[in-house]
GROMACS .gro file of C-alpha atoms in nm:
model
  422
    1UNK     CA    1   3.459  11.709  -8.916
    2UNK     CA    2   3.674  11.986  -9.057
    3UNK     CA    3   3.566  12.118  -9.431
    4UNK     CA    4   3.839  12.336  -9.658
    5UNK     CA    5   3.740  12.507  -9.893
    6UNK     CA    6   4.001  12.677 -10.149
    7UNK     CA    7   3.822  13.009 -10.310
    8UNK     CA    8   4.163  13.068 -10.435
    9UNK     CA    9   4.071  13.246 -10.826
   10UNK     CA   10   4.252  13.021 -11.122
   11UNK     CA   11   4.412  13.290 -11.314
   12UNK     CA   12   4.258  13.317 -11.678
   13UNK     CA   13   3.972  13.059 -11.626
   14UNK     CA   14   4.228  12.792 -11.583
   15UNK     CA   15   4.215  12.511 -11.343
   16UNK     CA   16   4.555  12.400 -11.169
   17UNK     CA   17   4.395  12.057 -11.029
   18UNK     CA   18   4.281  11.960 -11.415
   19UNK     CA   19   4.606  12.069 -11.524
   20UNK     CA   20   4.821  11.879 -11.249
   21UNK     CA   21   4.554  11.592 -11.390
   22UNK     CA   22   4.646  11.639 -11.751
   23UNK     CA   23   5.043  11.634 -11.664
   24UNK     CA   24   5.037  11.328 -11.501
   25UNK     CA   25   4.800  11.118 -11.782
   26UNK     CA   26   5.064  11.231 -12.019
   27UNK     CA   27   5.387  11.230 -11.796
   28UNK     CA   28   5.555  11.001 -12.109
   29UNK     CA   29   5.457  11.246 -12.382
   30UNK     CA   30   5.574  11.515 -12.158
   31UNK     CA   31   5.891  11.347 -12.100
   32UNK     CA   32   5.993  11.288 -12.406
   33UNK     CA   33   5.947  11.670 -12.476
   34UNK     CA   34   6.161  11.778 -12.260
   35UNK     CA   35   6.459  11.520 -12.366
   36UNK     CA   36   6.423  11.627 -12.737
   37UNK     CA   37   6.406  12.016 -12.593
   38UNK     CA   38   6.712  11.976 -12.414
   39UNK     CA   39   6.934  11.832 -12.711
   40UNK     CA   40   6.836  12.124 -12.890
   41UNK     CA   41   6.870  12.388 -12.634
   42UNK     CA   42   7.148  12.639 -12.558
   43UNK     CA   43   7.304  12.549 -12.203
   44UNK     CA   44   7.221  12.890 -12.049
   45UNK     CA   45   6.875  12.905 -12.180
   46UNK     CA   46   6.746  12.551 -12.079
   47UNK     CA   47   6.539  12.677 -11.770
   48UNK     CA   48   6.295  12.852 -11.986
   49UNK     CA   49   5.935  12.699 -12.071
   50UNK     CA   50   5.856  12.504 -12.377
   51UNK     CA   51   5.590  12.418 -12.600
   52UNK     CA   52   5.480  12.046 -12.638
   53UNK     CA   53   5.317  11.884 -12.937
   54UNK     CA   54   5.100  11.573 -12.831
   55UNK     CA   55   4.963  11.383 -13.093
   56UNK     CA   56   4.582  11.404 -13.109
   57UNK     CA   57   4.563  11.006 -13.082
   58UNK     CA   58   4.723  11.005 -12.737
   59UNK     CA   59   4.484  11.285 -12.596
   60UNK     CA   60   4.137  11.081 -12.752
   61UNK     CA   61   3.905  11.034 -12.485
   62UNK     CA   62   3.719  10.761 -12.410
   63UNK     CA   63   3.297  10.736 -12.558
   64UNK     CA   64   3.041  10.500 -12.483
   65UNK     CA   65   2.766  10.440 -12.727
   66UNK     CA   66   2.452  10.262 -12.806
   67UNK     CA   67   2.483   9.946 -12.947
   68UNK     CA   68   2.163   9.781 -13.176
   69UNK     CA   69   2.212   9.490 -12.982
   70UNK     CA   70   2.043   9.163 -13.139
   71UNK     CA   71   2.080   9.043 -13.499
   72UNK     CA   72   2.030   9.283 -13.729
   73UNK     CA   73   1.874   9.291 -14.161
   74UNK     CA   74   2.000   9.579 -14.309
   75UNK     CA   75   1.890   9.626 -14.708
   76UNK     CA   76   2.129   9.869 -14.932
   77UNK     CA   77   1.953   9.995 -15.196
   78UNK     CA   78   2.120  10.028 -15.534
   79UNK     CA   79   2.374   9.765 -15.521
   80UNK     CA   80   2.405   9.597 -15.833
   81UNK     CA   81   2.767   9.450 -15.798
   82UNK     CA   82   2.854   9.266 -15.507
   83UNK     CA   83   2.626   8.970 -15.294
   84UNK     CA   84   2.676   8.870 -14.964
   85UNK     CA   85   3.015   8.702 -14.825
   86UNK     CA   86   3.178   8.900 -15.181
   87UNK     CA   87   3.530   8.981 -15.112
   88UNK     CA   88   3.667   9.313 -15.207
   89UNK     CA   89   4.000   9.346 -15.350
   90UNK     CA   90   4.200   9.607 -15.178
   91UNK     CA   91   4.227   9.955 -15.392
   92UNK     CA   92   4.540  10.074 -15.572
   93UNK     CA   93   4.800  10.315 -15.483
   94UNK     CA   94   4.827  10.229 -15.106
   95UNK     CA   95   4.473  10.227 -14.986
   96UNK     CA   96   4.394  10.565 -14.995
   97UNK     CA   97   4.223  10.765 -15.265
   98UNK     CA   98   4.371  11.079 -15.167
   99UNK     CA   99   4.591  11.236 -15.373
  100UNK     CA  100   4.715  11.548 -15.243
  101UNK     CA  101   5.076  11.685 -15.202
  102UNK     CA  102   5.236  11.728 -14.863
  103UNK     CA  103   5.210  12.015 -14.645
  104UNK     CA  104   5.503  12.217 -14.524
  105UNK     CA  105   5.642  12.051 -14.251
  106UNK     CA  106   5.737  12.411 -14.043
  107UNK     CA  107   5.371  12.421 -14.024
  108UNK     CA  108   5.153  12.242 -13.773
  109UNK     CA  109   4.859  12.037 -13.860
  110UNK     CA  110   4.551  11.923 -13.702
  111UNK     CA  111   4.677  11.629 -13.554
  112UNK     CA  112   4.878  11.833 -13.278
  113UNK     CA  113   4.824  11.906 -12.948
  114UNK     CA  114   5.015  12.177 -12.815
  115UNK     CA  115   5.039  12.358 -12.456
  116UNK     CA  116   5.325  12.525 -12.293
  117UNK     CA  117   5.489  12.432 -12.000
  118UNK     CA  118   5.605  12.685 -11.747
  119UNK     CA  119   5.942  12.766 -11.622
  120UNK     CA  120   5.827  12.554 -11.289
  121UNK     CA  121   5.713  12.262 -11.459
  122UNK     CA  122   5.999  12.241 -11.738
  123UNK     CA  123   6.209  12.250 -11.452
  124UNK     CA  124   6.070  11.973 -11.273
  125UNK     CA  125   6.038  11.729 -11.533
  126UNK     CA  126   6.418  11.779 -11.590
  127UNK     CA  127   6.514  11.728 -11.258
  128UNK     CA  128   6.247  11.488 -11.203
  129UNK     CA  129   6.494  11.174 -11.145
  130UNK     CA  130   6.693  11.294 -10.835
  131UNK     CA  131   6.679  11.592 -10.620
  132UNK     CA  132   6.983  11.830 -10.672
  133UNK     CA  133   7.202  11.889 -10.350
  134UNK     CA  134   7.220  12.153 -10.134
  135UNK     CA  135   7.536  12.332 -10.255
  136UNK     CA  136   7.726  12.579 -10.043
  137UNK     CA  137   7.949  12.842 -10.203
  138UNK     CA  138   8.300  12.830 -10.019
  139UNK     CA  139   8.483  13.054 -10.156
  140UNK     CA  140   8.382  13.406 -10.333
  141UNK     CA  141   8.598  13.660 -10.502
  142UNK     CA  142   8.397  14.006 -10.535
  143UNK     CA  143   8.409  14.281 -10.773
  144UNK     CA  144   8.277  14.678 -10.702
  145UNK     CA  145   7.978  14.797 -10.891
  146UNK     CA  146   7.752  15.083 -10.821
  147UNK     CA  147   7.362  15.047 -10.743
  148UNK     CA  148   7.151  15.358 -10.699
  149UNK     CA  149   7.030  15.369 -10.337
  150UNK     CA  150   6.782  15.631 -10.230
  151UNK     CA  151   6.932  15.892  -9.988
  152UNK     CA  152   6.716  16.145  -9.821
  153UNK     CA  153   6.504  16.408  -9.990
  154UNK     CA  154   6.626  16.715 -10.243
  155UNK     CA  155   6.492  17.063 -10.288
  156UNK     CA  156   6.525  17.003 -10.696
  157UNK     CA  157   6.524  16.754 -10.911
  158UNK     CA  158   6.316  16.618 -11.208
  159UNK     CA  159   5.885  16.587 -11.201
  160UNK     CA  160   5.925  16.282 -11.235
  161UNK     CA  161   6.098  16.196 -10.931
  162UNK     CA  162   5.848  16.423 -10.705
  163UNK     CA  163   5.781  16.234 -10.361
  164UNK     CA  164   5.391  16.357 -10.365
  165UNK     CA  165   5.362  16.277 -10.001
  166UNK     CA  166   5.647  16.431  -9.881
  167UNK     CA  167   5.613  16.745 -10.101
  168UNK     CA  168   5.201  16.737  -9.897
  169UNK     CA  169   5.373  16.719  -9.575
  170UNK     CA  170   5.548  16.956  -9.614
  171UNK     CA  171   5.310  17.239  -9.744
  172UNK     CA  172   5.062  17.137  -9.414
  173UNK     CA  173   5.333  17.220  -9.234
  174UNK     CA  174   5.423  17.544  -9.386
  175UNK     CA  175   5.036  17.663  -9.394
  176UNK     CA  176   5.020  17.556  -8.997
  177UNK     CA  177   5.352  17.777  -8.962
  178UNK     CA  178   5.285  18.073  -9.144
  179UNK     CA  179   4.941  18.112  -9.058
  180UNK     CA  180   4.950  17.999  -8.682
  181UNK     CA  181   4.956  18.348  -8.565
  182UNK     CA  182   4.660  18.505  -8.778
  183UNK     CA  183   4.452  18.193  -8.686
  184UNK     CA  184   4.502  18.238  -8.292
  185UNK     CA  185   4.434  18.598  -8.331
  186UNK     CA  186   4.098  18.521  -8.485
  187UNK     CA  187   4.023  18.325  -8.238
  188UNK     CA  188   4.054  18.553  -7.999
  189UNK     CA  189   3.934  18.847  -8.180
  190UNK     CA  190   3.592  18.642  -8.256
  191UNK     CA  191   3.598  18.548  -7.891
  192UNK     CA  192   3.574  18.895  -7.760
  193UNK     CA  193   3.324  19.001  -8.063
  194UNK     CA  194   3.111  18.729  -7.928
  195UNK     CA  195   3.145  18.865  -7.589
  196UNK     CA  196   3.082  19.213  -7.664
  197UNK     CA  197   2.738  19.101  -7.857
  198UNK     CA  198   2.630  18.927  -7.567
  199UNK     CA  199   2.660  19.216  -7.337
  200UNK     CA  200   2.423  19.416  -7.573
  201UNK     CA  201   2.722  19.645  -7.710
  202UNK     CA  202   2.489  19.821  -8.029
  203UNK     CA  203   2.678  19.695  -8.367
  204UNK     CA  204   2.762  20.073  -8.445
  205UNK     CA  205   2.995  20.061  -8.171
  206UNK     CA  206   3.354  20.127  -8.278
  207UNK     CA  207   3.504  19.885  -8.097
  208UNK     CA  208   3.280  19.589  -8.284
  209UNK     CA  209   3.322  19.755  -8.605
  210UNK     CA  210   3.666  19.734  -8.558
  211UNK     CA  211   3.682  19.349  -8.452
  212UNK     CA  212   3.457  19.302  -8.756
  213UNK     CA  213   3.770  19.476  -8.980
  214UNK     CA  214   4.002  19.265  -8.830
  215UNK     CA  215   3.844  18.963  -8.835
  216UNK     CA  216   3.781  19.016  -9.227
  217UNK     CA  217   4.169  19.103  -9.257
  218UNK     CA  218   4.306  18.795  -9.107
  219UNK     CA  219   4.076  18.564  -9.279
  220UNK     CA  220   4.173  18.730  -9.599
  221UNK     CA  221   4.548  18.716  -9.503
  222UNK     CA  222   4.526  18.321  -9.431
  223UNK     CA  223   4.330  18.297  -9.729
  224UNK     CA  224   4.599  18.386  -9.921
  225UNK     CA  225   4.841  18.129  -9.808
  226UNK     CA  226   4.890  17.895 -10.129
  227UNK     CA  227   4.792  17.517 -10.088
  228UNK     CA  228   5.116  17.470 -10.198
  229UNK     CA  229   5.422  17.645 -10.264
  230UNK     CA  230   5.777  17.531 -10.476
  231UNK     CA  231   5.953  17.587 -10.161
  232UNK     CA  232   5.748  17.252 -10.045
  233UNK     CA  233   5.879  17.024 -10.315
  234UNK     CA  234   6.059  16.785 -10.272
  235UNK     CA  235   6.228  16.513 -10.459
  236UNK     CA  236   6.359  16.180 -10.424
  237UNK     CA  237   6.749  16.188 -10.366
  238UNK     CA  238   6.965  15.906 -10.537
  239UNK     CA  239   7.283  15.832 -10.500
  240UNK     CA  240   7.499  15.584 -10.610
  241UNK     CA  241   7.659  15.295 -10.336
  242UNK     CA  242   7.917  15.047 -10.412
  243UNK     CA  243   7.790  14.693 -10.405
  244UNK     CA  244   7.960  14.366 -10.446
  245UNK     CA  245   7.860  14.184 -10.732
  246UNK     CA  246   7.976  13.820 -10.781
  247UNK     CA  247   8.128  13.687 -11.110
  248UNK     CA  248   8.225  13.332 -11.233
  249UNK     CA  249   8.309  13.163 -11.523
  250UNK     CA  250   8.217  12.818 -11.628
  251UNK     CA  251   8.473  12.598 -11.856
  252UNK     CA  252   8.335  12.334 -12.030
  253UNK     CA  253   8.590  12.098 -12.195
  254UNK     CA  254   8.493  11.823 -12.362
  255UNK     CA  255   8.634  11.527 -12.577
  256UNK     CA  256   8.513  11.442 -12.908
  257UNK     CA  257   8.726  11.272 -13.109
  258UNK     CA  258   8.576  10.970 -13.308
  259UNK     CA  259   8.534  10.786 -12.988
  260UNK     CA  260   8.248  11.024 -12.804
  261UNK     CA  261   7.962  10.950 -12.992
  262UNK     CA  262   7.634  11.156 -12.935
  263UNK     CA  263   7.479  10.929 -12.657
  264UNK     CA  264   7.792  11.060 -12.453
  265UNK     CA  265   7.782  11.391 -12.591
  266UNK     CA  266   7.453  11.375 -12.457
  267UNK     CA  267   7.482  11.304 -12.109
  268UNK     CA  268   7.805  11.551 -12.122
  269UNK     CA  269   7.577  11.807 -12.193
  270UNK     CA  270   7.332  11.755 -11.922
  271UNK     CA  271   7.612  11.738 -11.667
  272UNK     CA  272   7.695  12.065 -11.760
  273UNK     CA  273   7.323  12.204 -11.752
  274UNK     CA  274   7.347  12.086 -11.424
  275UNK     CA  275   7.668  12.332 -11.312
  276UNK     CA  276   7.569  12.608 -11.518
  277UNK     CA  277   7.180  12.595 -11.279
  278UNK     CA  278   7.386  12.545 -11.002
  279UNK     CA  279   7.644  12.837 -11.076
  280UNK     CA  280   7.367  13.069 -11.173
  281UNK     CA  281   7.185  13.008 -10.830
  282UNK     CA  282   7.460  13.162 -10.627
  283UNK     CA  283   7.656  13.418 -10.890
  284UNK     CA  284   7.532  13.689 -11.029
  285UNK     CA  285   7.731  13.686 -11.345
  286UNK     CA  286   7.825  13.396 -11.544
  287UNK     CA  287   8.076  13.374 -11.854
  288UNK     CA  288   8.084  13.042 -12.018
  289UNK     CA  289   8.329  12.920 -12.248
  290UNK     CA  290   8.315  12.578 -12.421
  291UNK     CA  291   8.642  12.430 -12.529
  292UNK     CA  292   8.676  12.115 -12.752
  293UNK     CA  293   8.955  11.859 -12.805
  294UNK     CA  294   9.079  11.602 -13.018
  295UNK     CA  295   9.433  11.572 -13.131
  296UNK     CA  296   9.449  11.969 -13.097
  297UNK     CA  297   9.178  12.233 -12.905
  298UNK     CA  298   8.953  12.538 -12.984
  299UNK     CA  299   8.763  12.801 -12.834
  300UNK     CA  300   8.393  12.751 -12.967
  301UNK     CA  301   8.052  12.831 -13.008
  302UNK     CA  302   7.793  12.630 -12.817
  303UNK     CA  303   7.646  12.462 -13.128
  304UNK     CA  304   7.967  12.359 -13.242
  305UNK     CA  305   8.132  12.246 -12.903
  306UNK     CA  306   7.773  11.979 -12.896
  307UNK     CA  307   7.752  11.885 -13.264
  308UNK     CA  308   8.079  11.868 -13.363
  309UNK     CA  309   8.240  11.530 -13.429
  310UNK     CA  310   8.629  11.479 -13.544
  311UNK     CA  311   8.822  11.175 -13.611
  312UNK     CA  312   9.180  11.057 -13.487
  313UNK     CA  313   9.339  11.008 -13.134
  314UNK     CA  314   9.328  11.216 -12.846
  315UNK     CA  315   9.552  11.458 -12.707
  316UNK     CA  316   9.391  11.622 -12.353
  317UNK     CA  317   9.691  11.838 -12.264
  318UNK     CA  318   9.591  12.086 -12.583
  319UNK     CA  319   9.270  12.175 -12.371
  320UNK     CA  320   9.439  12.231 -12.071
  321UNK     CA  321   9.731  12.447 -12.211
  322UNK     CA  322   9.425  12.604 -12.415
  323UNK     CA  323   9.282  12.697 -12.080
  324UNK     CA  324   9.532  12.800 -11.884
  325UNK     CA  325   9.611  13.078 -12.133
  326UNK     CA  326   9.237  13.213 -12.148
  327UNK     CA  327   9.216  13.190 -11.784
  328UNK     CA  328   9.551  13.421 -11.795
  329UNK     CA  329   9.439  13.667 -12.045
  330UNK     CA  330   9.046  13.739 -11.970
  331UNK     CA  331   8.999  13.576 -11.646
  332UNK     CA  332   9.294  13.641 -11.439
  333UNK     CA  333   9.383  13.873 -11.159
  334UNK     CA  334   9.175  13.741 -10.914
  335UNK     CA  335   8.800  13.929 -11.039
  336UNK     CA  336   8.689  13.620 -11.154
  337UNK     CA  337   8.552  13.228 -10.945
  338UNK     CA  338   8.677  12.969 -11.223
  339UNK     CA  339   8.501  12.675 -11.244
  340UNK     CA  340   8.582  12.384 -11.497
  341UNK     CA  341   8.360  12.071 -11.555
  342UNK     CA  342   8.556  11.844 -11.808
  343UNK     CA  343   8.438  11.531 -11.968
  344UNK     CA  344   8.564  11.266 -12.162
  345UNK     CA  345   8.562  10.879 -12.207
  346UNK     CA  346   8.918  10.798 -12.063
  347UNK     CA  347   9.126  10.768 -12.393
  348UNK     CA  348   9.422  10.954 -12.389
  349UNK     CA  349   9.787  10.943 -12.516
  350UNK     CA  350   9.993  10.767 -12.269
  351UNK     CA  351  10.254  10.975 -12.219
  352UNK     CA  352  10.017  11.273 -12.266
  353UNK     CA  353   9.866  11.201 -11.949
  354UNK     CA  354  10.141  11.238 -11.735
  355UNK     CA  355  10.150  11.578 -11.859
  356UNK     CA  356   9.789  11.641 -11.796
  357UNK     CA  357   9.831  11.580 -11.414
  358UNK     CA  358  10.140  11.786 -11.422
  359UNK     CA  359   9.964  12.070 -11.587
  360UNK     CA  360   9.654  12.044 -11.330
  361UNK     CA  361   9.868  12.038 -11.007
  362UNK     CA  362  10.135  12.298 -11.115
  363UNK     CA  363   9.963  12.535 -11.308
  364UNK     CA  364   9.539  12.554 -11.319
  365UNK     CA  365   9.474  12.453 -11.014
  366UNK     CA  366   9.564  12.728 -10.790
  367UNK     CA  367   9.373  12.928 -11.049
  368UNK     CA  368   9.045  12.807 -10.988
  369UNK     CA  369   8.783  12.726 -10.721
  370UNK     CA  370   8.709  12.385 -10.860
  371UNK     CA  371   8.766  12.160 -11.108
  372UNK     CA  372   8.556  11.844 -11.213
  373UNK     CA  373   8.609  11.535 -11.412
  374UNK     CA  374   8.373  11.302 -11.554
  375UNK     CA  375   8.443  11.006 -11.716
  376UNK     CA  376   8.156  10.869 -11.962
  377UNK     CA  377   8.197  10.541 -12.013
  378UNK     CA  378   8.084  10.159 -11.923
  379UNK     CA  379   8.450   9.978 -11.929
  380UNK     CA  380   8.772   9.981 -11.710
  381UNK     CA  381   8.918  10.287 -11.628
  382UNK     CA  382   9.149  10.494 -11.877
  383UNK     CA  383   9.511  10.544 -11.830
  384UNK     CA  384   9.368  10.972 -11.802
  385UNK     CA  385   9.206  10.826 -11.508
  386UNK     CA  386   9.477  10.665 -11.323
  387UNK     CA  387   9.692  10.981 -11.381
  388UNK     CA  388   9.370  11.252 -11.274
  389UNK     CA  389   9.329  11.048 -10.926
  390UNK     CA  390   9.664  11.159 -10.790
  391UNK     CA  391   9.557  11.515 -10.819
  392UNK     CA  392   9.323  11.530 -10.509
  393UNK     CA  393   9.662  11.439 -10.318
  394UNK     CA  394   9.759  11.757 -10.361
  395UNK     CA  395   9.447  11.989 -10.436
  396UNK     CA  396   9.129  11.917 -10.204
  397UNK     CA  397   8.896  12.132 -10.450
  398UNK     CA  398   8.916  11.815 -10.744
  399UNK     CA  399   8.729  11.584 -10.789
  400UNK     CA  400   8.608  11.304 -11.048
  401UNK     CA  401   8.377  11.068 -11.071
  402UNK     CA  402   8.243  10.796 -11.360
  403UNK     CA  403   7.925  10.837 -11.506
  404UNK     CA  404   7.801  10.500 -11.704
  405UNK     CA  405   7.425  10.576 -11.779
  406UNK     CA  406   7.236  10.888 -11.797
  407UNK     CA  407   7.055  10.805 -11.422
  408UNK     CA  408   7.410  10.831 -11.296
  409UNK     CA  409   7.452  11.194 -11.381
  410UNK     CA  410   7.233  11.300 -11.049
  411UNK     CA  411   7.429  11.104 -10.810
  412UNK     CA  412   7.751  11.199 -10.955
  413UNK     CA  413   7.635  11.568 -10.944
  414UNK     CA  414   7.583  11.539 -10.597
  415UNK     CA  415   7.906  11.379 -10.511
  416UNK     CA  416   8.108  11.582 -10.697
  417UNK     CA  417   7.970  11.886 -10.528
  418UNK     CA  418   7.892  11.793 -10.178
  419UNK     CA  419   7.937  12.001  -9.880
  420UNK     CA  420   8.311  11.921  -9.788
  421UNK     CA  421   8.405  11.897  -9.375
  422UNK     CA  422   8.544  12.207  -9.219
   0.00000   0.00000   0.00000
């Protein structure tokens, strides 16, 4: 029988198997968390950590006690009032005799349990439905920026780039140099000293007297050699290499006239969470730009672009005109991998949507890399919809797909960004 152990250390007393433990007894809690996190979170900051409040009632463990047992007398002392089988009238004012005033409600009380996930574990309980796909990047435009890159060695520089071992190295090397001919002479000057003493040559002898001078003069002379010298410095070189760094922008257009309510709002916004993770994986750079649409479109702010609600019919062309010009003026030129996610429920002008597919197979789509549609919504499809599916006929990088519940948005993901055949 085979034993492992794990001596693995649990960074700051903690213990990951209690902890794995404690996630899973409270998976629900935990869940819910993360949904209300993620309504309230900015798209490009959702794969940070976050703190979770568990009420104290939900985290009670269980306790066994000690029952009497048997049939129990019990006399009170001091009560004058009330006999047995008396029936008390329930007190006034709600049942409580507290009469305090409320706390702030920024503040948290007693009765909350908090702990903070990690970036791992937010992560996973967000994706914790279906496994994202294995995306491949087909097409990449590049743009020159500069890295420093070390390059050799200098005879100057700053202290703080000194390379200690190097600068070492090279002052061994100098002392072996300089003093390589003093040290073989002593050698061979102590040699024949040694030699001469042996033979029983007196020490008033002027030919030891003078090995003893010479002797003394080179060991003074490689004495003198410093330890180190600036002409053994050296310093770490730098210079400056292009690299290629990649760049993309994300457009997120969305629908909300009267008819998107928050529940699609909702599961729009995840969908988009899900393409700005993906994006980030394989870009280093990311721009994101959030238009909205009713009757007319706008460039706006996250918070707006989410929360935002308007009234009237729907005009989808205003977005995509709105678009077309942005991706002209800031985006153009070819520096830049467009990406747009749209999503909607369907309803659209009529004749409106005739011009939508015009604009998409004309004009933006030999602008960008890829371009997704989503529509939200449980009936028939929308007239936007019949008029979006002939697109693909002439474009291979479109594609749509129709999300009814949130536990579609996975599966729609994946099929909207599968690995297309060479």
């Amino acid at each position: 029988m085979t034993y492992l152990i794990d001596r693995r250390l649990q960074g700051k007393n903690k213990s990951a198997v209690n902890r794995e433990r404690f996630l899973r007894r409270y998976k629900a809690q935990i869940k819910d968390a993360v949904g209300r996190a993620i309504k309230g979170r900015s798209i490009t900051d959702v794969e940070n950590g976050e703190k979770v409040s568990i009420p104290v009632k939900d985290v009670s463990e269980p306790s066994f006690g000690h029952a009497h047992g048997g049939i129990w007398e019990v006399v009170n002392p001091g009560n004058q009032e009330y006999l047995k089988g008396d029936q008390i009238n329930r007190p006034k004012g709600g049942g409580g005799s507290g009469r305090g005033k409320a706390g702030n409600s920024d503040q948290t009380t007693e009765d909350d349990f908090i702990f903070e996930l990690s970036r791992e574990e937010f992560m996973n309980y967000f994706f914790e439905d279906l496994e994202l796909p294995h995306m491949v990047k087909t097409q990449l435009t590049a743009t020159t920026d500069f890295k420093n890159q070390r390059a050799g060695y200098n005879m100057s520089g700053t202290p703080s780039n000194i390379h200690v071992l190097r600068s070492l190295r090279g002052a061994l090397g100098r002392r072996i140099a300089v003093g390589g001919n003093s040290r073989k002479r002593v050698i061979e000057a102590e040699r024949e000293l040694e030699e001469l003493l042996l033979e029983g040559v007196p020490l008033q002898d002027a030919r030891v007297v003078e090995l003893k001078k010479l002797i003394h003069h080179l060991h003074t002379r490689l004495l003198a050699i410093p330890f180190i010298d600036p002409f053994d410095l050296r310093y770490t070189n730098r210079v400056k290499v292009p690299k290629p760094m990649t760049q993309a922008v994300m457009f997120c257009i969305m629908d909300v006239s009267g008819s998107m309510d928050e529940t699609r709002k909702d599961t729009a916004k995840r969908f988009f969470i899900l393409l700005y993770l993906f994006l980030k994986r394989v870009y280093d750079k990311i721009e994101v730009v959030f238009i909205r649409h009713h009757t007319a479109a706008a460039e706006v702010d996250e918070e707006e672009f989410f929360h935002s609600r308007e009234s009237g019919g729907t005009v989808v062309s205003s977005a995509l005109h709105l678009l077309d010009k942005i991706i002209d003026e800031r985006f153009g030129a070819g520096s830049w991998n467009s990406y747009v996610a749209q999503a909607s429920d369907g309803d659209n002008w009529d004749n409106d949507s005739v011009l939508c597919r015009q604009l998409l197979v004309n004009t933006i789509m030999p602008k960008v890399q890829y371009y997704t549609y989503v529509e939200i919504t449980d009936g028939p499809p929308q007239n936007l919809w019949e008029q979006y599916s002939q697109v693909p006929d002439h474009h291979q990088h479109f594609a749509m797909q129709k999300i009814v519940t949130p536990a579609d948005i996975y599966p729609v993901f994946r099929e909207l960004f599968k690995k297309q055949p060479k």
